[in-house]
PDB file of C-alpha atoms and ligand atoms in Angstrom:
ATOM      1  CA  UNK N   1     -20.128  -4.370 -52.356  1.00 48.00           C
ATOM      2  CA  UNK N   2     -20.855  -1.553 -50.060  1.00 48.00           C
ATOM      3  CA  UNK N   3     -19.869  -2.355 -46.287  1.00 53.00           C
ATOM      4  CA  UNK N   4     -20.164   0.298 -42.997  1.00 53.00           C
ATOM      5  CA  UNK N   5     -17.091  -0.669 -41.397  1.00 51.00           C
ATOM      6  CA  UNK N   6     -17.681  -0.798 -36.999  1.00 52.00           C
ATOM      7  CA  UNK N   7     -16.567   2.081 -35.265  1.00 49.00           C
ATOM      8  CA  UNK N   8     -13.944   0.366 -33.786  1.00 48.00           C
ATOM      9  CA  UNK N   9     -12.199  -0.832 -36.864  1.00 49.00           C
ATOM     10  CA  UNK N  10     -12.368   2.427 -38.657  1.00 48.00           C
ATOM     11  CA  UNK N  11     -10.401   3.923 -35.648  1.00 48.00           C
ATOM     12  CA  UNK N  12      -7.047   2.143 -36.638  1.00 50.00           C
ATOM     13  CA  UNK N  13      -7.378   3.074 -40.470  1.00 50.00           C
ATOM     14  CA  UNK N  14      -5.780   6.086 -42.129  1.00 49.00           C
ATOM     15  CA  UNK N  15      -7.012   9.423 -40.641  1.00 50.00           C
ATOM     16  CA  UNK N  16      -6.074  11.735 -43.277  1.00 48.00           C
ATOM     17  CA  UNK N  17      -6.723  14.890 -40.549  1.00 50.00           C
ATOM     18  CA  UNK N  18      -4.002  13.833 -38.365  1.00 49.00           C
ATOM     19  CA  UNK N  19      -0.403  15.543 -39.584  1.00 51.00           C
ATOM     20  CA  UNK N  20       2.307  12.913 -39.887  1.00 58.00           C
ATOM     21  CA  UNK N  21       5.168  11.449 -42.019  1.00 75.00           C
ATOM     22  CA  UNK N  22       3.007   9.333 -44.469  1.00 86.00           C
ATOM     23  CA  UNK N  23       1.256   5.937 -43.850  1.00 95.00           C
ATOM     24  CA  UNK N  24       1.325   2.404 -45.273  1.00 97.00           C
ATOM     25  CA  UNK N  25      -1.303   0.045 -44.815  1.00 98.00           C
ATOM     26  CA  UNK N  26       0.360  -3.449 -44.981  1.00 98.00           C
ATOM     27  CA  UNK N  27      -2.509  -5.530 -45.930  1.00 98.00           C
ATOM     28  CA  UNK N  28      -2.815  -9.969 -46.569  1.00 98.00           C
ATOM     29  CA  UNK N  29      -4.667 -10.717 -49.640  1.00 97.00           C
ATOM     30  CA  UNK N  30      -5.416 -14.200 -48.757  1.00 97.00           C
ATOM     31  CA  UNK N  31      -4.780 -17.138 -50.773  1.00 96.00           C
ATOM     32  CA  UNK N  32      -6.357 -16.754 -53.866  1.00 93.00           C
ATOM     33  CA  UNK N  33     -10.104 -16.328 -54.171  1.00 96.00           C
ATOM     34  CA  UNK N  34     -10.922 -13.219 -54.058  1.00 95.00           C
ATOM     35  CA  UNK N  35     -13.735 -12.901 -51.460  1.00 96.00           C
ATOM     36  CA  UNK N  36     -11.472 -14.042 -49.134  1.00 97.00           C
ATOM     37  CA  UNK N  37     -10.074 -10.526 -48.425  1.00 97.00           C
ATOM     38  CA  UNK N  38     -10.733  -9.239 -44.746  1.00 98.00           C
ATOM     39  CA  UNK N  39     -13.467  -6.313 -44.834  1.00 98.00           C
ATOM     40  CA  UNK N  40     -10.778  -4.112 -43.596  1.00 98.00           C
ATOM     41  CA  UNK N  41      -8.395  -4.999 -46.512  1.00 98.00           C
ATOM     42  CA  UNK N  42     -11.295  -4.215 -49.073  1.00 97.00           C
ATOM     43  CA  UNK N  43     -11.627  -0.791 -47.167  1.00 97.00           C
ATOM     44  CA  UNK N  44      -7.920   0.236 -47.241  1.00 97.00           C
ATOM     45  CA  UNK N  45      -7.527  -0.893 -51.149  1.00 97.00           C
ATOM     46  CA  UNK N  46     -10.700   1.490 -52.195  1.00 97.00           C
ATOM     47  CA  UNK N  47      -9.222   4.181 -50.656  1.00 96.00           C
ATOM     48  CA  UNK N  48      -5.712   3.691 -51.602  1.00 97.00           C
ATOM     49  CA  UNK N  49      -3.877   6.520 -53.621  1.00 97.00           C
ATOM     50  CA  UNK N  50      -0.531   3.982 -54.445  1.00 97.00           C
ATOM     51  CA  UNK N  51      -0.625   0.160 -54.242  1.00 97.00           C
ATOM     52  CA  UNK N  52       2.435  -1.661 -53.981  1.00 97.00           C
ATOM     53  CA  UNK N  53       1.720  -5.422 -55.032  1.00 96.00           C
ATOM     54  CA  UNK N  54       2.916  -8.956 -55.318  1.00 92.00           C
ATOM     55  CA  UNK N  55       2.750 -11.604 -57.798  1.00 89.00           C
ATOM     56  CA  UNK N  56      -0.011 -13.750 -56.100  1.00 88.00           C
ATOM     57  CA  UNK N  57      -2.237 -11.087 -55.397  1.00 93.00           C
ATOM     58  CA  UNK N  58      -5.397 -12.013 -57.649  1.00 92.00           C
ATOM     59  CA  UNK N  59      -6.501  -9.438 -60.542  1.00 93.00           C
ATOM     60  CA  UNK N  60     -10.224  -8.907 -58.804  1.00 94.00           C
ATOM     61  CA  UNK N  61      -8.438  -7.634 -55.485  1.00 96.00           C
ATOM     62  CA  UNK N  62      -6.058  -5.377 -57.804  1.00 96.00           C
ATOM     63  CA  UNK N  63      -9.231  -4.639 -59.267  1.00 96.00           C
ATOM     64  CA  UNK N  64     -11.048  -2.849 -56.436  1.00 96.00           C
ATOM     65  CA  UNK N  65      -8.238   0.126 -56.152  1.00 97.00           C
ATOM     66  CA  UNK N  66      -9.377   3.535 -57.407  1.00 97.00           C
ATOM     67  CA  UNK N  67      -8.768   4.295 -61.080  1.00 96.00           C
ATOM     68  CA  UNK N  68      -6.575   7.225 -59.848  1.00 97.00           C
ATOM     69  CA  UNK N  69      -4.279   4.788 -57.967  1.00 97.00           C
ATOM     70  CA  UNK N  70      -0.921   3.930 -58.570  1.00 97.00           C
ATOM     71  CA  UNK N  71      -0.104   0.279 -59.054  1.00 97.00           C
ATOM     72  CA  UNK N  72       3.116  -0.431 -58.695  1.00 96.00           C
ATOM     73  CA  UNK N  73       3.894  -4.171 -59.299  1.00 94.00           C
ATOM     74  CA  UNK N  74       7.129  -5.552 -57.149  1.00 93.00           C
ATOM     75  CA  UNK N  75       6.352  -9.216 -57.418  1.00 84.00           C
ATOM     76  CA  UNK N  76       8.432 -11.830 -58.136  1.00 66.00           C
ATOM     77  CA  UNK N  77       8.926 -15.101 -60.505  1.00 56.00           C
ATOM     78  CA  UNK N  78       9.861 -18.228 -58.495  1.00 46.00           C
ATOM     79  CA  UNK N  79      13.171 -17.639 -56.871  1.00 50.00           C
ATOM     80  CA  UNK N  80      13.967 -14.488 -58.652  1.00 55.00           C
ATOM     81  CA  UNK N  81      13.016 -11.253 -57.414  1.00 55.00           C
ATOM     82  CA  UNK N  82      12.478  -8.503 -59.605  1.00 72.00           C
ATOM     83  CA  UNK N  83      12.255  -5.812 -57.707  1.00 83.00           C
ATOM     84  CA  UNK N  84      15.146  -6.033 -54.864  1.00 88.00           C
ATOM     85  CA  UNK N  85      13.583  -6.045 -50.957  1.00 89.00           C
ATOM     86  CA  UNK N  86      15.850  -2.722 -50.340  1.00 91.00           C
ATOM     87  CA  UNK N  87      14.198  -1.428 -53.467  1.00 92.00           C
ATOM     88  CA  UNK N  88      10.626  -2.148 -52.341  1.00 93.00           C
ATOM     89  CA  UNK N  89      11.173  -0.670 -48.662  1.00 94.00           C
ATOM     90  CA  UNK N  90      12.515   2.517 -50.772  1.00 94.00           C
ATOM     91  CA  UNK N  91       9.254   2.633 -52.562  1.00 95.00           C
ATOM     92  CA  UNK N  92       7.192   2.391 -49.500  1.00 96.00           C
ATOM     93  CA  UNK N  93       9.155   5.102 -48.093  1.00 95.00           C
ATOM     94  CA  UNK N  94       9.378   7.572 -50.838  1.00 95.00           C
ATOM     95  CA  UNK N  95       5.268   7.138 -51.559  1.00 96.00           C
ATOM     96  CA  UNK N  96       4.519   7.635 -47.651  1.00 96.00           C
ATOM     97  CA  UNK N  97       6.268  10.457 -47.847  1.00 94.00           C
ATOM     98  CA  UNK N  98       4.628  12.275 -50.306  1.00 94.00           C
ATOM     99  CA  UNK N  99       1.913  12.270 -47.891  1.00 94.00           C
ATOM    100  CA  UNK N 100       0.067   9.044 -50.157  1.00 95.00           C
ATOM    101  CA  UNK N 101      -2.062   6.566 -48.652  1.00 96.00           C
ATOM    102  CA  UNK N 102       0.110   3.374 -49.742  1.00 97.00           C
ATOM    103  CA  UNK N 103      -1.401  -0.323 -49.162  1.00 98.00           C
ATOM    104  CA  UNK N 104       0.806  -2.705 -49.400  1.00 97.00           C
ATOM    105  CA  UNK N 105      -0.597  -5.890 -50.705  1.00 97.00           C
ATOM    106  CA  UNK N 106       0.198  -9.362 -50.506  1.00 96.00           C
ATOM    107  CA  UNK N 107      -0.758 -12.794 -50.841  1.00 96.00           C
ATOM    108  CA  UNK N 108      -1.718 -14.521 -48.223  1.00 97.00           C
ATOM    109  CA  UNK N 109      -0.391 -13.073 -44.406  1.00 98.00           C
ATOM    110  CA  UNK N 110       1.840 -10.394 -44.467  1.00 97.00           C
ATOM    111  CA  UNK N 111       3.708 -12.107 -41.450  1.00 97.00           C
ATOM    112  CA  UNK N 112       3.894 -15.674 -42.772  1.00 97.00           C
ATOM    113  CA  UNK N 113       7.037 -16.023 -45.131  1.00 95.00           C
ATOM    114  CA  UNK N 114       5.934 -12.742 -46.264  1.00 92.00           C
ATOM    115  CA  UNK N 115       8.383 -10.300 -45.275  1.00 91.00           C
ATOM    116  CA  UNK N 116       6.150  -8.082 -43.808  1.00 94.00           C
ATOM    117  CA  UNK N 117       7.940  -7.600 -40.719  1.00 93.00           C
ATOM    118  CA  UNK N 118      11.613  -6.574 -42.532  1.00 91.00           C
ATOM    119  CA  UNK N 119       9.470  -4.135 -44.230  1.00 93.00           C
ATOM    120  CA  UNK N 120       7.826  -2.581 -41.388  1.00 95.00           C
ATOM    121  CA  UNK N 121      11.511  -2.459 -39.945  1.00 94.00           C
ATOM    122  CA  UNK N 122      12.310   0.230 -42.352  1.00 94.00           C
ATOM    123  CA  UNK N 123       9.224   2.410 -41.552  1.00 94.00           C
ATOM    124  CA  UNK N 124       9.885   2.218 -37.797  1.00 94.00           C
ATOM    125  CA  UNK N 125      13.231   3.451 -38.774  1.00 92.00           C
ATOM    126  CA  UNK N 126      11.619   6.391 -41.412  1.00 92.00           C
ATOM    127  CA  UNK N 127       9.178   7.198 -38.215  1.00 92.00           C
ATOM    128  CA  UNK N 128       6.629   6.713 -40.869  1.00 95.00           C
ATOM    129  CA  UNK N 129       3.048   5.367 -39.015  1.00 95.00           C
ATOM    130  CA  UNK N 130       1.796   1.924 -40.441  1.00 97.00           C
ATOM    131  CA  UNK N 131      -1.185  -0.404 -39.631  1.00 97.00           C
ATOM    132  CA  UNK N 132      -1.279  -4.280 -40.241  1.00 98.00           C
ATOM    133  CA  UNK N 133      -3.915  -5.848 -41.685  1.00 98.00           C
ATOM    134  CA  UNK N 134      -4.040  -9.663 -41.409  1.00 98.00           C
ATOM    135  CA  UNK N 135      -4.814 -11.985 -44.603  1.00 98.00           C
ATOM    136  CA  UNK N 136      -5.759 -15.692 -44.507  1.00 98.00           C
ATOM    137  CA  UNK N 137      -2.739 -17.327 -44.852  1.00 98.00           C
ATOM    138  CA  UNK N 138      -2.282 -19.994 -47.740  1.00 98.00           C
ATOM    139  CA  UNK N 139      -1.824 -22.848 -44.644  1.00 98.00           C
ATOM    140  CA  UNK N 140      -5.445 -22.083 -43.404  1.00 98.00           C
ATOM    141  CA  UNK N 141      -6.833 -21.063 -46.960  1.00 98.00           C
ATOM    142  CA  UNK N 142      -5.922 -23.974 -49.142  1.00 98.00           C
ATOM    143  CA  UNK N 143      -6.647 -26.520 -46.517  1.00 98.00           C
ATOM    144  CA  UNK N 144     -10.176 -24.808 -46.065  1.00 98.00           C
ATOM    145  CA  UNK N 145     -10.843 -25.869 -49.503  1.00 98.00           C
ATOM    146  CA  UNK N 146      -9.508 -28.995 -49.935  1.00 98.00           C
ATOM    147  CA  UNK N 147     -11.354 -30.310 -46.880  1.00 98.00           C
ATOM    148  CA  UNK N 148      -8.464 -31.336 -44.628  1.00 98.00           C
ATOM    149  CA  UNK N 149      -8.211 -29.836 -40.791  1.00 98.00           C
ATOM    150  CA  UNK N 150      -5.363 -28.787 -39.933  1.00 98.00           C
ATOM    151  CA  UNK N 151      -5.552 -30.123 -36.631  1.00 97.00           C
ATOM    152  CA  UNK N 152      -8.512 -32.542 -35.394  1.00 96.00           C
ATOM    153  CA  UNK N 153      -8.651 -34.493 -32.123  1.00 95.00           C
ATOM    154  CA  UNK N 154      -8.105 -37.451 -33.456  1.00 94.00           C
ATOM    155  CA  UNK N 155      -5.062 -36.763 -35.772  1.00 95.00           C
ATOM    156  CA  UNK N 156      -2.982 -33.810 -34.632  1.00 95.00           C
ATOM    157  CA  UNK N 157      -2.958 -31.524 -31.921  1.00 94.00           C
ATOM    158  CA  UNK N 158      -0.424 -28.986 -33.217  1.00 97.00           C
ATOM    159  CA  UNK N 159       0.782 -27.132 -36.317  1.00 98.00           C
ATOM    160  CA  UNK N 160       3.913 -26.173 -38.168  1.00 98.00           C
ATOM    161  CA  UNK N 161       3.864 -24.081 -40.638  1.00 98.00           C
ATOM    162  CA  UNK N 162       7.577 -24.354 -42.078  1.00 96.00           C
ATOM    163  CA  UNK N 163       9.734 -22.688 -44.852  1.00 94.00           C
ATOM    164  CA  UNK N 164      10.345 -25.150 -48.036  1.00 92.00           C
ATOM    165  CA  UNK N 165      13.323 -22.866 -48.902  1.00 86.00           C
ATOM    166  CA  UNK N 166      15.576 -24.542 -46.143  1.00 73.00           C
ATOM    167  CA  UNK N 167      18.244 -25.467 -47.979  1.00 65.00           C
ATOM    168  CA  UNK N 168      18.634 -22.058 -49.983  1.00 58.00           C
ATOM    169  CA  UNK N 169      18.764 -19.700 -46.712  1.00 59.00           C
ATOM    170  CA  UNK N 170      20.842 -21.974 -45.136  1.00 64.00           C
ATOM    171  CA  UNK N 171      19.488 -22.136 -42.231  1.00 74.00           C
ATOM    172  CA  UNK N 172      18.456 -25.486 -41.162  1.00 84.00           C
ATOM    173  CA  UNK N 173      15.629 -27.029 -39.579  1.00 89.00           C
ATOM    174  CA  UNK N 174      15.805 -28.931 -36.908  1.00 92.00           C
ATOM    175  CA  UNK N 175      14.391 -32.057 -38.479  1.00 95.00           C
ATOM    176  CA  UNK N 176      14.259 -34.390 -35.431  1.00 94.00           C
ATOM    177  CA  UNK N 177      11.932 -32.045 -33.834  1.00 95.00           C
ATOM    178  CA  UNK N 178       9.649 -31.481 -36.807  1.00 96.00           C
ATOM    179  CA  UNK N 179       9.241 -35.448 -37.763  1.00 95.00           C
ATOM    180  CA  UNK N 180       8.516 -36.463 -34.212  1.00 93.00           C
ATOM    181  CA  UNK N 181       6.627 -33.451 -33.256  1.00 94.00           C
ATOM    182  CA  UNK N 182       3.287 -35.650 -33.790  1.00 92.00           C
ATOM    183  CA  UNK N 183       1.955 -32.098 -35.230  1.00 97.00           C
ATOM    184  CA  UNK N 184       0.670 -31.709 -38.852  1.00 98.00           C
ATOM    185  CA  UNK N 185       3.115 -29.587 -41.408  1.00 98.00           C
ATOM    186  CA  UNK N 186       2.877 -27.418 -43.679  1.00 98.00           C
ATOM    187  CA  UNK N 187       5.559 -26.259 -46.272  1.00 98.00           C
ATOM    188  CA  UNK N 188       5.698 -23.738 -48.009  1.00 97.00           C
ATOM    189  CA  UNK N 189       7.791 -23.039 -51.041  1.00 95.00           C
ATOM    190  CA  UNK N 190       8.797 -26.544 -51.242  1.00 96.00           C
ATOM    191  CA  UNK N 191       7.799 -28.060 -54.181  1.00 96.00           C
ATOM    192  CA  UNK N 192      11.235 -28.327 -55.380  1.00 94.00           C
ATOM    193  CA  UNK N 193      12.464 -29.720 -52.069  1.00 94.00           C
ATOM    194  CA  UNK N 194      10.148 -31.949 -51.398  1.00 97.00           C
ATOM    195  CA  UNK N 195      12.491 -34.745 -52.100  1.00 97.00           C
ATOM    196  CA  UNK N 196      14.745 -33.485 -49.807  1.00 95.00           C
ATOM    197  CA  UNK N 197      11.849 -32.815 -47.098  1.00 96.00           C
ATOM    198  CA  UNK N 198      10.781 -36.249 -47.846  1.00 97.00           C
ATOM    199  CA  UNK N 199      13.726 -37.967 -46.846  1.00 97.00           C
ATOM    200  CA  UNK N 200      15.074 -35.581 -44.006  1.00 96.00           C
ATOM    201  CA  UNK N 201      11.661 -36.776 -42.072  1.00 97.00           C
ATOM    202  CA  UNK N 202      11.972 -40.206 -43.389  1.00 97.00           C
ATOM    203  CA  UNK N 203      15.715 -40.377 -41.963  1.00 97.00           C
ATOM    204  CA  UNK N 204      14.469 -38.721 -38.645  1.00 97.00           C
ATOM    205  CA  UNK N 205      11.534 -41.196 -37.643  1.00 96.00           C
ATOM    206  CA  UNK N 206       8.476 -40.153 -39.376  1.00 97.00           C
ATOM    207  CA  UNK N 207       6.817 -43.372 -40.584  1.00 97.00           C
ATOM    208  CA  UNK N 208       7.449 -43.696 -45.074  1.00 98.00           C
ATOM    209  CA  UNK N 209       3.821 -44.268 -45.274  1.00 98.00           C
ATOM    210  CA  UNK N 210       2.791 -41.145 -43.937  1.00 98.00           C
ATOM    211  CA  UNK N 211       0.002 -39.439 -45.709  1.00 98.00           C
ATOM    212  CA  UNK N 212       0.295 -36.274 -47.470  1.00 98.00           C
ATOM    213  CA  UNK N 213      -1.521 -33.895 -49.708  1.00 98.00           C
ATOM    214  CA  UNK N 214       0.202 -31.115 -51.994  1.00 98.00           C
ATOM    215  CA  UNK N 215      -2.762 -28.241 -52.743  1.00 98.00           C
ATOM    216  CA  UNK N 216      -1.944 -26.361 -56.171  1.00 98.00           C
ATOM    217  CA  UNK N 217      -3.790 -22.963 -56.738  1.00 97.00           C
ATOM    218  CA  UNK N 218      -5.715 -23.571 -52.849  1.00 97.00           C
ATOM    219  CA  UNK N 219      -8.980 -21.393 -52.836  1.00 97.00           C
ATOM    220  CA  UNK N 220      -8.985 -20.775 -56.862  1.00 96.00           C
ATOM    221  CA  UNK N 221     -10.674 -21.994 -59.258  1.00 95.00           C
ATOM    222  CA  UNK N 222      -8.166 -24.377 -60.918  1.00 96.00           C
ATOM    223  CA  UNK N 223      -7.235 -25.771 -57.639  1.00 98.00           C
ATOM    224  CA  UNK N 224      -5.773 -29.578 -57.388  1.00 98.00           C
ATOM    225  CA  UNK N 225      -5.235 -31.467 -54.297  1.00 98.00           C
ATOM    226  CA  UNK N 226      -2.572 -34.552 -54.815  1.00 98.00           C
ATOM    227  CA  UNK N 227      -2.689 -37.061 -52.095  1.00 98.00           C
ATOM    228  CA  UNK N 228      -0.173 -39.862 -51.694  1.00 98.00           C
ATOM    229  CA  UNK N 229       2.164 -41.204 -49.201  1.00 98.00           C
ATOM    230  CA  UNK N 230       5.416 -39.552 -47.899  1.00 98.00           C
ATOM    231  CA  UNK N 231       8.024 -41.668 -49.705  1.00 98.00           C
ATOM    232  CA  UNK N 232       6.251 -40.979 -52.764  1.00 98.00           C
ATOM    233  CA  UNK N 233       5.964 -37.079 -51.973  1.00 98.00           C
ATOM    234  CA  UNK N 234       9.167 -35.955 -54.635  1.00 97.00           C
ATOM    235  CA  UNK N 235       7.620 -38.076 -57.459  1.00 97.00           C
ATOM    236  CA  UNK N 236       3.963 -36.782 -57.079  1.00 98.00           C
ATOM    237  CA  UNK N 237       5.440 -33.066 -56.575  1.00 98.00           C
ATOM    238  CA  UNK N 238       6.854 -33.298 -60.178  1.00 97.00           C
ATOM    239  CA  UNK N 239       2.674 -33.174 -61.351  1.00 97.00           C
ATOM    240  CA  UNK N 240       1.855 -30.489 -59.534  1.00 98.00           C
ATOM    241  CA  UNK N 241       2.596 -26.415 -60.196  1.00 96.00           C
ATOM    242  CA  UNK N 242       3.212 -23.211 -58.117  1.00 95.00           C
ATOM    243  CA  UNK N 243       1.217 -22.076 -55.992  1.00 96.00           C
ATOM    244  CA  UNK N 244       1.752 -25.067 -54.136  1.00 98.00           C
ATOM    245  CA  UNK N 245       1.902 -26.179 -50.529  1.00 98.00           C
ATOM    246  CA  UNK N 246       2.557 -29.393 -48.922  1.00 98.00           C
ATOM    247  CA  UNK N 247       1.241 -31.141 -46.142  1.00 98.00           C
ATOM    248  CA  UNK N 248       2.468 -33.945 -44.138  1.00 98.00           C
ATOM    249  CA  UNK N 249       0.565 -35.863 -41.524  1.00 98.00           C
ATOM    250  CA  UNK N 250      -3.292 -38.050 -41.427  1.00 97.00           C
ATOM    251  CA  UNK N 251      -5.580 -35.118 -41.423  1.00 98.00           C
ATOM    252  CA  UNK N 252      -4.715 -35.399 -45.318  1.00 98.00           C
ATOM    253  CA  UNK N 253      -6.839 -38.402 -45.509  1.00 98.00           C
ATOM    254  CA  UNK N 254      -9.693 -36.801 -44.331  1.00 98.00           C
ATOM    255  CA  UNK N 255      -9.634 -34.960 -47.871  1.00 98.00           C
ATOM    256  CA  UNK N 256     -11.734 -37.818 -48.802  1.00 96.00           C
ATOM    257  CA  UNK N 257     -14.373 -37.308 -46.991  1.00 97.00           C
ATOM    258  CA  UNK N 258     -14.833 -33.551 -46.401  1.00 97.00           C
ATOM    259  CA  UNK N 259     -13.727 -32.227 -50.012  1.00 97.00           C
ATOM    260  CA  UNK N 260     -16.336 -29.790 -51.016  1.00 97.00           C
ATOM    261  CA  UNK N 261     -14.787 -27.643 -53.105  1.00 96.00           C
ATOM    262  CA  UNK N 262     -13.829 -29.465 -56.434  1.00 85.00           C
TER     263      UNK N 262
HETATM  264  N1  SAH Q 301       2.503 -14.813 -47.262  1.00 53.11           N
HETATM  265  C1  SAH Q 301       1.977 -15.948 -47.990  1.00 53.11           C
HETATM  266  C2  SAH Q 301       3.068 -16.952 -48.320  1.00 53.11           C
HETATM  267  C3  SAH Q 301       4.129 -16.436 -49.266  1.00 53.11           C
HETATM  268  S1  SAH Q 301       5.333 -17.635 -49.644  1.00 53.11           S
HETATM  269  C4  SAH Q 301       0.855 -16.591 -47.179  1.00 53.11           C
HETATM  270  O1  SAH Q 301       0.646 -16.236 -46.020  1.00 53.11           O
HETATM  271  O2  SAH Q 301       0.157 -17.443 -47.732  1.00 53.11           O
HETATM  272  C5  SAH Q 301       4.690 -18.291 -51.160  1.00 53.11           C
HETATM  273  C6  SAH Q 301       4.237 -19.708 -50.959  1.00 53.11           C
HETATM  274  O3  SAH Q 301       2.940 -19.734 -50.366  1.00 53.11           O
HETATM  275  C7  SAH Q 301       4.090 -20.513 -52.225  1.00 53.11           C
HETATM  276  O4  SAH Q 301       5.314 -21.040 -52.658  1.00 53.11           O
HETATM  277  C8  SAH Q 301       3.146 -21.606 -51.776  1.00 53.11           C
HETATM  278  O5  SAH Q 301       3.832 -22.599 -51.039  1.00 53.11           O
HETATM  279  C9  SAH Q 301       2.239 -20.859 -50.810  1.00 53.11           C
HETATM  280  N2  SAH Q 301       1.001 -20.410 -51.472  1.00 53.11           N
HETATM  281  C10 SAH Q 301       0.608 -19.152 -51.670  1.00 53.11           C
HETATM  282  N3  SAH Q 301      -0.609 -19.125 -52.263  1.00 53.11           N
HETATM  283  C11 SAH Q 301      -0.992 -20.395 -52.424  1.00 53.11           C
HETATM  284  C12 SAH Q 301      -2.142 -21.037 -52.966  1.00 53.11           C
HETATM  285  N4  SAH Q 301      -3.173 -20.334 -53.455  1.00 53.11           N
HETATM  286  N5  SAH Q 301      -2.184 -22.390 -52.960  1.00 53.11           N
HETATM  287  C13 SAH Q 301      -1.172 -23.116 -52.464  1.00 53.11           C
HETATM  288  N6  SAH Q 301      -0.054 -22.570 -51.942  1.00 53.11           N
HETATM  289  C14 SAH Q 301       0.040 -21.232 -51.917  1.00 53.11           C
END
């Protein structure tokens, strides 16, 4: 594929005439399929010389990086990281600072449970220049695919996208707001917690038969949509792998009707 990027999008990009203290694209990879990268992040990745990457970034993205680059892999397994975040900002660092055009690449949005802001944290503090280039999130991706809006004027008029990991950080949610918040959610990471989900918005008002859909592997090829109702959310979460995502609230029905993708 051979795309003329606009004027006004090249004009953010790396300039590599302009002296400065290195600079790291941060770049979304999207959910899965590949042609969902942004035209910008296909641009940035071709001319990369060192790509930093995570675990759900798909082999044909990884794919379009120079033979000459270097790929250095940071992802993790699950809960476990292999590489530790302090680590990873060191990387990004060190390779900016050899004067290397480093894209950093990751699934989905950068900015949506993605760390991307703790990373660019530690460039502000390095006074090393960045740019940010968005990715469709696995929320707007997955749904895409398995045919269910995530808002529709008849169902929801509102969003959540919401951390499945909120027993682990320890920072609760405020679960009275979320069930009654008439909005649809989304979790992520929370396969393993979706009995727990399940029953926090059970216990604080949202109605048991509630429908729901959990999307493995949105956007790819071996994607599966489950769809069943909220009490039965832990028990149907035990079929399904990671990637996954769940989503609470009646657009899921509508999976039905507008599936196109399987
Ligand atoms: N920054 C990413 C999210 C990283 S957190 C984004 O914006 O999409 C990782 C979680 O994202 C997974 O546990 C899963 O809940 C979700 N996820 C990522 N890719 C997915 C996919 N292809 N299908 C379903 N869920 C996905």
């Amino acid at each position: 594929m051979q795309m003329t990027p606009p004027a006004a999008a090249r004009r953010t990009s790396f300039n590599p005439h302009t002296p400065s203290r290195g600079f790291v694209s941060l770049v979304g990879a999207g959910p899965g399929d590949p042609d969902l990268l942004t035209v910008k992040g296909f641009r940035v990745i071709q001319q990369a010389d060192v790509v930093v990457y995570d675990r759900l970034v798909s082999a044909d993205i990884l794919a379009l990086a120079s033979d000459k680059a270097e790929m250095i892999y940071v992802g993790k397994k699950l809960d476990y990281h292999c590489v530790p975040q302090a680590q990873i900002n060191q990387i990004l660092v060190d390779k900016a600072l050899e004067g290397k055009r480093v894209v950093r690449l990751k699934g989905g949005d950068s900015f949506i449970f993605g760390r991307g802001g703790e990373e660019l944290e530690t460039l502000v503090e390095q006074n090393i220049r960045f740019e940010v280039v968005p990715g469709i999130t696995a929320a707007a991706g997955a749904t895409a695919y398995a045919g269910i809006p995530l808002t529709h004027r008849d169902h929801a008029q509102a969003v959540q996208f919401i951390t499945g990991h909120v027993q682990k950080d320890g920072q609760e949610i405020d679960w009275s707001s979320v069930a009654q918040s008439n909005s649809t959610l989304v979790f992520y990471m929370g396969l393993k917690q979706s009995g727990y989900i399940a029953d926090k918005l059970i216990t604080h008002g949202l109605d048991e038969q509630m429908p729901c859909a959990i999307i493995e592997n949105g956007t790819r090829r071996e994607q599966r949509v489950f769809r069943c109702p909220l009490n039965q959310l832990a028990q149907i979460a035990q079929q399904a792998q990671s990637p996954a995502l769940i989503v609470v609230g009646s657009v899921t029905s509508l999976h039905e009707k507008l599936n196109w993708f399987e």
